[in-house]
Amino acid sequence: MTLETRNFIAGLWQEGATTVVNRNPSDLSDRIGHFAQADAAQLEVAVQAARHAQADWGATGPQKRHDVLMAIGTEMMTRAEEIGRLIAREEGKPVAEGKGEVYRAGQFFTYFAAEALRQLGQTADSVRPGIEIDVRREPVGVVAIISPWNFPVATPAWKIAPALAFGNAVIWKPANQTPASAVALAQIIANQDLPKGLFNLVMGAGRTVGQALAQSADVDAISFTGSVPVGRGIAASAIPNMTKLQLEMGSKNPMVILEDCDLDLAVVHATNAAFGGTGQKCTAASRLIVHERIHDAFVDKLMVAAQALQVGHALDKDTQIGPVVSAEQLSANLDYIECGKQEGAELLCGGTALDRATEGYFMAPAVFGATQNTMRINREEMFAPITCVIKVGDYDQALHIANDTDFGLTAGIMTRDLARATHFRRNARAGCVMVNLPTAGTDYHVPFGGRGASSYGPREQGRFAEEFYTTVKTSYIHSGVPA
């Protein structure tokens, strides 16, 4: 399939008002293409087309929706290698991770294909005689989806799939750093038998397309994944229209490592959670809270593991850590390294830009020691291959520090003690808690989301997705007395 570079609006591939160039962060000489940027007028065409098409799709039976989503998911899984390489080339994650992301994105579609057939309502008798009650869910309407660059296919998939499964129209604004991946997914969806305008890909800058979506009175719901400041801005713009909101934002995930844990397993999981995806995951473990009895041994092993990671071109089969996504991201990461030093943290390893055979945004995974939970590097989401070790004296202190954050997405604990594992699972203030596992890594059939500044609105994924993508209607019926 030839890769498009245009927007998909009202059933047609269309040029944009302007274009942006897309380059490979592993090799800046590799230009992937110039991709269309929509203007406000094109966005309005997409919104109106979506409103018109949604009425037809909302009236479509569940079998049709099931068949369409199954076809999308099956094709994505079949093409996981091809599109995974495109993600690696464009976003910078190693190709094996890119392939896994595409396959998982396909599973989101096949899962919600089945959910399309499970849309069952409820009936009840009224407290008033002779009246029956029917409760059912209906599509919310036109859904705007604003997705990030770090999972350029999986994150939009877990939003688009339930939106379509429950009868909605979609306007998707992907991140400008990963337009090629967005177009690849859009092509698969566009090839299905859908009403024209039901699905729209509108690439463009956040200050134009994103802002206009947030302010539109013709958008019924917005599902956003990204930073806290942008999420709050979307909420402020959308609330005058009472637009339904689902916001997944920042994190500062703790992993508690207790003295009775399997030390080698803890190091493996901490390394995975902190540096997988170049640390560019909302579920990354950026605060490692370690009991003083094993602190030194853990830190020594963690440094060895971090320094052993192979940093290189995302398409190289030996690469374990690819580049960060952009020059701006690399600059921000290095600024945090300097910030940590100035705050008094000890840079134990990494934290420098790396030269490789090709020009790219490579960085050595960094471990900070001697950190305090009050430091900026432990308060702010860095979205970088940087993790910070905090020494604690006991479990109670570890739990307190784990919960001492504005965020609450994921939290993890490494321990053999069932009582402490259970207590942590019940008392960690996070939406997802992992016991003897990395903080990163979630399943598609169960709810995902956090608390505090991490999330706002209904949960994503699994059957919980219907809370956002549908609205409940209660009907009262008085049929009278048979003649």
XYZ file of C-alpha atoms in Angstrom:
483
model
C 0.000 0.000 0.000
C 1.373 3.430 -0.998
C 1.649 5.721 2.001
C -0.589 8.765 1.773
C 0.512 12.180 3.021
C -2.897 13.890 2.919
C -5.778 14.286 5.330
C -8.877 12.107 5.065
C -11.904 14.404 5.278
C -15.524 13.678 4.378
C -14.572 10.438 2.630
C -11.806 11.981 0.463
C -8.022 12.270 0.716
C -7.326 16.000 0.641
C -4.298 18.269 0.501
C -3.770 20.562 3.452
C -3.387 24.304 3.645
C 0.304 23.718 4.477
C 2.649 20.772 5.088
C 5.210 19.693 7.673
C 8.297 17.599 7.048
C 8.678 14.325 8.932
C 12.165 12.948 9.643
C 13.506 9.784 11.199
C 14.835 10.558 14.733
C 17.369 7.722 14.280
C 18.704 9.261 11.068
C 17.879 12.878 10.301
C 18.903 12.419 6.663
C 15.943 10.034 6.242
C 12.985 12.197 5.253
C 9.773 10.193 5.544
C 7.629 12.772 3.773
C 5.787 16.076 3.800
C 2.405 15.674 5.481
C -0.718 17.792 5.103
C -1.762 20.313 7.726
C -5.442 21.206 7.808
C -6.787 24.680 8.427
C -9.919 25.728 10.304
C -12.084 25.592 7.191
C -11.117 21.997 6.425
C -11.751 21.011 10.024
C -15.245 22.472 9.853
C -15.953 20.382 6.734
C -14.879 17.293 8.675
C -17.070 18.174 11.657
C -20.184 18.696 9.555
C -19.546 15.549 7.525
C -19.170 13.608 10.755
C -22.476 14.920 12.128
C -24.278 13.844 8.978
C -22.628 10.402 8.770
C -23.120 9.593 12.444
C -26.894 9.446 12.069
C -26.537 6.675 9.480
C -23.889 4.759 11.428
C -25.792 5.079 14.690
C -28.750 3.357 13.017
C -26.544 0.559 11.642
C -27.018 -2.818 13.274
C -24.390 -4.374 15.527
C -23.421 -7.054 13.008
C -22.230 -4.443 10.521
C -20.183 -2.653 13.151
C -18.713 -5.967 14.276
C -17.696 -6.914 10.751
C -16.038 -3.559 10.050
C -14.018 -3.570 13.263
C -12.977 -7.190 12.791
C -11.710 -6.366 9.310
C -9.698 -3.416 10.604
C -8.189 -5.395 13.473
C -7.362 -8.413 11.332
C -5.575 -6.303 8.732
C -3.577 -4.494 11.391
C -2.398 -7.738 12.949
C -1.526 -9.127 9.532
C 0.516 -6.016 8.706
C 2.153 -5.630 12.126
C 5.680 -6.126 10.765
C 5.252 -3.544 7.989
C 3.589 -0.830 10.062
C 5.804 -1.630 13.051
C 8.850 -0.778 10.958
C 7.188 2.475 9.956
C 6.625 3.346 13.630
C 10.265 2.513 14.418
C 11.418 4.711 11.563
C 9.171 7.602 12.511
C 8.903 7.555 16.319
C 12.162 5.864 17.247
C 11.094 2.824 19.263
C 12.882 -0.443 18.420
C 11.178 -2.321 15.620
C 10.119 -5.218 17.872
C 8.247 -2.747 20.084
C 6.705 -1.119 17.027
C 5.488 -4.460 15.730
C 4.045 -5.322 19.134
C 2.245 -1.990 19.276
C 0.544 -2.540 15.922
C -0.504 -6.071 16.834
C -1.965 -4.821 20.113
C -3.785 -2.040 18.226
C -5.375 -4.712 16.056
C -6.513 -6.526 19.190
C -8.298 -3.399 20.377
C -10.377 -3.451 17.205
C -11.192 -7.151 17.407
C -12.088 -6.828 21.091
C -14.485 -3.960 20.438
C -15.874 -5.781 17.416
C -17.186 -8.337 19.909
C -18.387 -5.550 22.227
C -20.514 -4.222 19.373
C -22.558 -7.430 19.660
C -22.846 -7.190 23.455
C -24.743 -3.923 23.673
C -27.539 -5.158 25.888
C -30.032 -2.897 27.625
C -32.104 -3.354 30.767
C -35.791 -3.489 31.514
C -37.656 -2.805 34.737
C -41.150 -2.310 36.069
C -42.023 1.168 37.241
C -43.140 1.848 40.801
C -46.303 3.063 39.083
C -48.712 0.339 37.903
C -48.969 -0.479 34.204
C -45.686 1.218 33.222
C -42.582 -0.534 31.932
C -39.068 0.927 31.796
C -36.455 0.436 29.073
C -32.832 1.495 29.730
C -30.357 1.447 26.883
C -27.165 3.110 25.708
C -27.008 5.294 22.606
C -24.024 6.829 20.762
C -22.743 10.060 22.260
C -22.439 11.516 18.714
C -19.345 13.119 17.172
C -16.151 12.232 19.060
C -12.925 14.199 18.684
C -9.809 12.124 19.370
C -6.521 13.877 20.107
C -3.673 11.382 20.465
C 0.056 11.535 21.364
C 3.188 10.513 19.505
C 4.604 7.933 21.939
C 2.083 5.224 20.958
C 1.015 6.585 17.573
C -1.133 3.581 16.624
C -2.128 1.865 19.879
C -3.467 4.925 21.706
C -5.729 6.089 18.876
C -6.816 2.483 18.316
C -8.129 2.137 21.866
C -10.126 5.330 21.307
C -11.307 4.891 17.709
C -12.369 1.257 18.128
C -14.919 1.832 20.925
C -16.082 5.060 19.300
C -17.042 3.167 16.138
C -18.278 0.088 17.985
C -20.815 2.151 19.924
C -22.079 4.031 16.857
C -20.169 7.318 16.916
C -18.454 9.403 14.251
C -14.743 10.187 14.677
C -12.538 13.190 14.006
C -8.949 12.229 14.770
C -6.131 14.722 15.278
C -2.848 12.825 15.744
C 0.421 14.284 16.986
C 2.441 16.108 14.351
C 5.577 14.127 15.262
C 4.069 10.880 13.912
C 1.888 11.605 10.869
C 3.009 8.593 8.820
C 1.765 6.123 11.428
C -1.514 8.009 11.615
C -1.992 7.831 7.879
C -1.230 4.091 7.836
C -4.009 3.438 10.363
C -6.354 5.854 8.608
C -5.868 4.062 5.282
C -6.985 0.762 6.797
C -10.091 2.365 8.296
C -10.854 4.384 5.153
C -10.896 1.208 3.050
C -13.873 -0.135 5.011
C -17.513 0.251 4.017
C -18.312 3.276 6.184
C -20.588 6.273 5.562
C -18.596 9.123 4.033
C -17.466 11.439 6.780
C -17.877 8.927 9.597
C -14.123 8.735 10.118
C -11.889 11.754 9.504
C -8.121 12.165 9.838
C -7.347 15.845 10.366
C -3.644 16.468 10.867
C -2.603 19.901 12.032
C -1.136 22.005 14.786
C -2.687 21.915 18.231
C -3.119 25.683 18.287
C -5.358 25.517 15.209
C -6.963 22.098 14.734
C -6.811 21.020 18.374
C -8.082 24.318 19.709
C -10.901 24.490 17.173
C -11.999 20.948 18.079
C -12.036 21.843 21.764
C -14.174 24.921 21.131
C -16.594 23.371 18.610
C -20.233 23.240 19.656
C -20.729 20.447 17.105
C -18.347 18.055 18.868
C -20.126 15.979 21.499
C -17.138 14.393 23.221
C -13.348 14.742 23.316
C -10.927 11.951 24.214
C -7.416 13.301 24.758
C -4.079 11.780 25.747
C -1.154 14.127 26.342
C 0.312 16.582 28.799
C -1.422 18.124 31.802
C -1.223 21.740 30.545
C -2.743 20.837 27.179
C -5.423 18.692 28.829
C -6.405 21.515 31.138
C -6.522 23.898 28.193
C -8.834 21.559 26.296
C -11.103 21.286 29.330
C -11.278 25.067 29.725
C -12.173 25.492 26.045
C -14.705 22.655 25.943
C -16.654 23.251 29.133
C -18.711 26.225 27.826
C -20.323 23.768 25.382
C -20.685 21.108 28.105
C -18.655 18.754 25.905
C -18.084 15.332 27.418
C -14.397 14.900 28.332
C -11.979 12.025 28.799
C -8.447 13.240 29.585
C -5.410 10.997 30.112
C -2.443 13.153 31.070
C 0.742 13.031 33.104
C 2.287 10.658 35.627
C 5.145 10.230 38.083
C 4.916 6.527 38.725
C 6.554 4.968 41.795
C 7.981 1.472 42.083
C 8.520 0.404 45.697
C 11.329 -2.123 46.145
C 11.324 -3.771 49.566
C 14.122 -5.625 51.346
C 12.475 -9.057 50.967
C 12.060 -8.891 47.192
C 13.756 -11.006 44.548
C 16.531 -8.496 43.914
C 17.457 -9.630 40.416
C 13.806 -9.643 39.342
C 13.362 -6.163 40.800
C 16.284 -4.878 38.751
C 14.901 -6.441 35.562
C 11.446 -4.957 36.106
C 12.747 -1.546 37.155
C 15.013 -1.374 34.093
C 12.146 -2.389 31.837
C 9.713 0.067 33.404
C 12.121 2.997 33.536
C 13.772 2.745 30.133
C 11.445 0.773 27.841
C 10.245 2.953 24.978
C 13.153 5.295 25.821
C 11.249 6.246 28.968
C 8.623 7.893 26.788
C 5.667 6.112 28.384
C 3.041 7.506 30.710
C 3.439 4.280 32.699
C 7.233 4.548 33.080
C 8.718 4.082 36.562
C 10.564 7.343 37.167
C 10.662 7.046 40.990
C 12.314 3.935 42.418
C 11.631 3.853 46.168
C 14.149 1.406 47.653
C 14.466 0.022 51.182
C 17.758 0.979 52.794
C 18.776 -2.639 53.510
C 19.075 -3.466 49.825
C 19.538 0.060 48.463
C 23.242 -0.169 47.624
C 23.036 -3.636 46.070
C 20.004 -2.641 44.025
C 21.619 0.567 42.770
C 24.809 -1.261 41.770
C 22.856 -3.813 39.753
C 20.593 -1.152 38.225
C 23.588 0.852 37.010
C 25.057 -2.230 35.361
C 21.733 -2.986 33.673
C 21.240 0.604 32.472
C 24.756 0.853 31.068
C 24.371 -2.470 29.270
C 21.353 -1.309 27.271
C 22.141 -0.965 23.578
C 21.205 2.532 22.366
C 21.003 2.869 18.616
C 19.050 3.099 15.377
C 15.500 1.866 15.884
C 15.720 -0.438 12.858
C 18.917 -2.131 14.074
C 18.049 -5.604 15.349
C 20.432 -5.226 18.316
C 18.956 -1.937 19.535
C 17.185 -2.020 22.892
C 16.745 1.742 23.328
C 16.031 3.938 20.335
C 16.346 7.715 20.057
C 14.038 10.173 21.753
C 11.421 11.571 19.419
C 12.753 15.054 18.625
C 15.441 17.668 19.180
C 13.090 19.493 21.544
C 12.571 16.358 23.624
C 16.311 15.679 23.823
C 16.968 19.250 24.913
C 14.278 19.009 27.613
C 15.753 15.710 28.839
C 19.247 17.175 29.151
C 17.807 20.172 30.979
C 16.353 17.781 33.567
C 19.778 16.187 33.971
C 21.236 19.591 34.830
C 18.266 20.344 37.076
C 18.844 17.138 39.045
C 22.511 17.942 39.541
C 21.698 21.449 40.733
C 19.149 20.065 43.193
C 21.834 17.899 44.763
C 21.017 14.539 43.208
C 23.928 12.293 42.220
C 24.044 11.326 38.548
C 25.177 7.700 38.806
C 25.261 6.914 35.071
C 24.086 8.118 31.681
C 22.344 11.389 31.030
C 24.404 12.440 28.007
C 23.658 12.793 24.313
C 25.270 10.011 22.293
C 26.900 9.944 18.866
C 26.026 7.049 16.609
C 26.720 6.120 12.980
C 23.738 8.234 11.912
C 22.751 11.677 13.179
C 19.862 11.278 15.614
C 18.504 12.105 19.041
C 20.273 9.443 21.083
C 20.641 9.594 24.869
C 22.278 7.331 27.439
C 19.748 6.049 30.026
C 20.281 7.932 33.273
C 20.029 6.919 36.941
C 19.958 9.537 39.683
C 20.803 8.534 43.255
C 20.533 10.384 46.562
C 17.272 12.026 45.492
C 14.495 13.450 47.629
C 10.824 13.308 46.735
C 10.668 17.118 46.914
C 13.073 17.559 43.982
C 11.694 18.691 40.626
C 13.027 15.529 39.022
C 10.705 13.607 41.357
C 7.717 15.957 41.002
C 7.485 16.597 37.256
C 6.916 14.161 34.426
C 10.110 14.097 32.376
C 9.069 11.634 29.648
C 12.702 10.633 29.336
C 15.085 7.683 29.895
C 15.758 9.018 33.393
C 14.881 7.355 36.692
C 15.460 8.506 40.275
C 16.241 6.380 43.328
C 14.802 7.381 46.718
C 16.087 5.567 49.840
C 13.557 4.755 52.586
C 13.754 3.112 56.002
C 10.552 1.077 56.059
C 7.364 0.135 54.237
C 5.244 2.909 55.761
C 7.659 5.564 54.535
C 7.755 3.938 51.102
C 3.944 4.000 50.800
C 3.809 7.619 51.964
C 6.353 8.724 49.366
C 4.684 6.681 46.635
C 1.432 8.543 47.293
C 3.091 11.960 47.723
C 2.535 13.160 44.162
C 0.037 15.162 42.151
C -0.359 12.191 39.839
C -1.807 8.707 40.208
C -1.600 6.585 37.072
C 0.389 3.445 37.939
C 2.293 2.224 40.997
C 4.284 -0.923 41.613
C 5.740 -2.935 44.471
C 8.389 -5.646 44.563
C 8.027 -7.907 47.618
C 7.538 -11.520 48.695
C 5.379 -10.435 51.641
C 1.725 -11.103 50.788
C 0.437 -8.851 53.576
C 2.453 -5.831 52.419
C 1.637 -6.512 48.773
C -2.071 -6.606 49.609
C -1.863 -3.477 51.753
C -0.038 -1.606 48.984
C -2.512 -2.762 46.342
C -5.379 -1.437 48.457
C -3.727 1.796 49.592
C -1.634 3.004 46.662
C -3.412 6.042 45.209
C -3.152 5.006 41.583
C -5.514 3.774 38.908
C -3.345 0.724 38.112
C -1.227 -1.172 40.659
C 1.364 -3.792 39.731
C 2.715 -6.406 42.161
C 6.089 -7.959 41.202
C 5.693 -6.558 37.689
C 6.881 -3.452 35.808
C 4.688 -0.363 36.148
C 4.401 -0.360 32.358
C 2.273 -2.934 30.575
C -1.527 -3.128 30.670
C -4.165 -5.367 29.097
C -6.752 -4.176 26.582
C -9.838 -5.841 28.082
C -9.768 -4.088 31.480
C -10.052 -0.415 32.450
C -7.057 1.918 32.220
C -6.647 5.334 33.817
C -5.512 7.131 36.916
C -6.386 9.728 39.517
C -5.331 13.228 40.433
C -3.625 15.089 37.604
C -3.212 11.854 35.626
C -6.806 11.416 34.463
C -10.170 13.113 34.229
C -13.430 11.522 33.167
C -14.467 7.908 32.525
C -11.884 5.135 32.199
C -10.546 3.890 28.879
C -10.500 0.316 27.509
C -12.506 -2.782 28.281
C -16.234 -2.604 28.957
C -15.661 0.582 30.938
C -15.181 2.407 27.618
C -18.948 2.472 27.080
C -19.265 4.999 29.919
C -17.580 7.595 27.736
C -18.652 6.619 24.220
C -22.347 6.210 24.984
C -25.106 8.079 26.764
C -27.881 6.412 28.752
C -31.534 6.827 27.823
C -34.340 5.732 30.146
C -37.762 5.260 28.511
C -41.114 4.843 30.277
C -43.839 2.979 28.372
C -47.521 2.788 29.212
C -49.091 0.380 26.736
C -52.590 0.560 28.087
C -55.038 -2.315 28.526
C -55.640 -4.835 25.688
C -58.987 -4.334 23.983
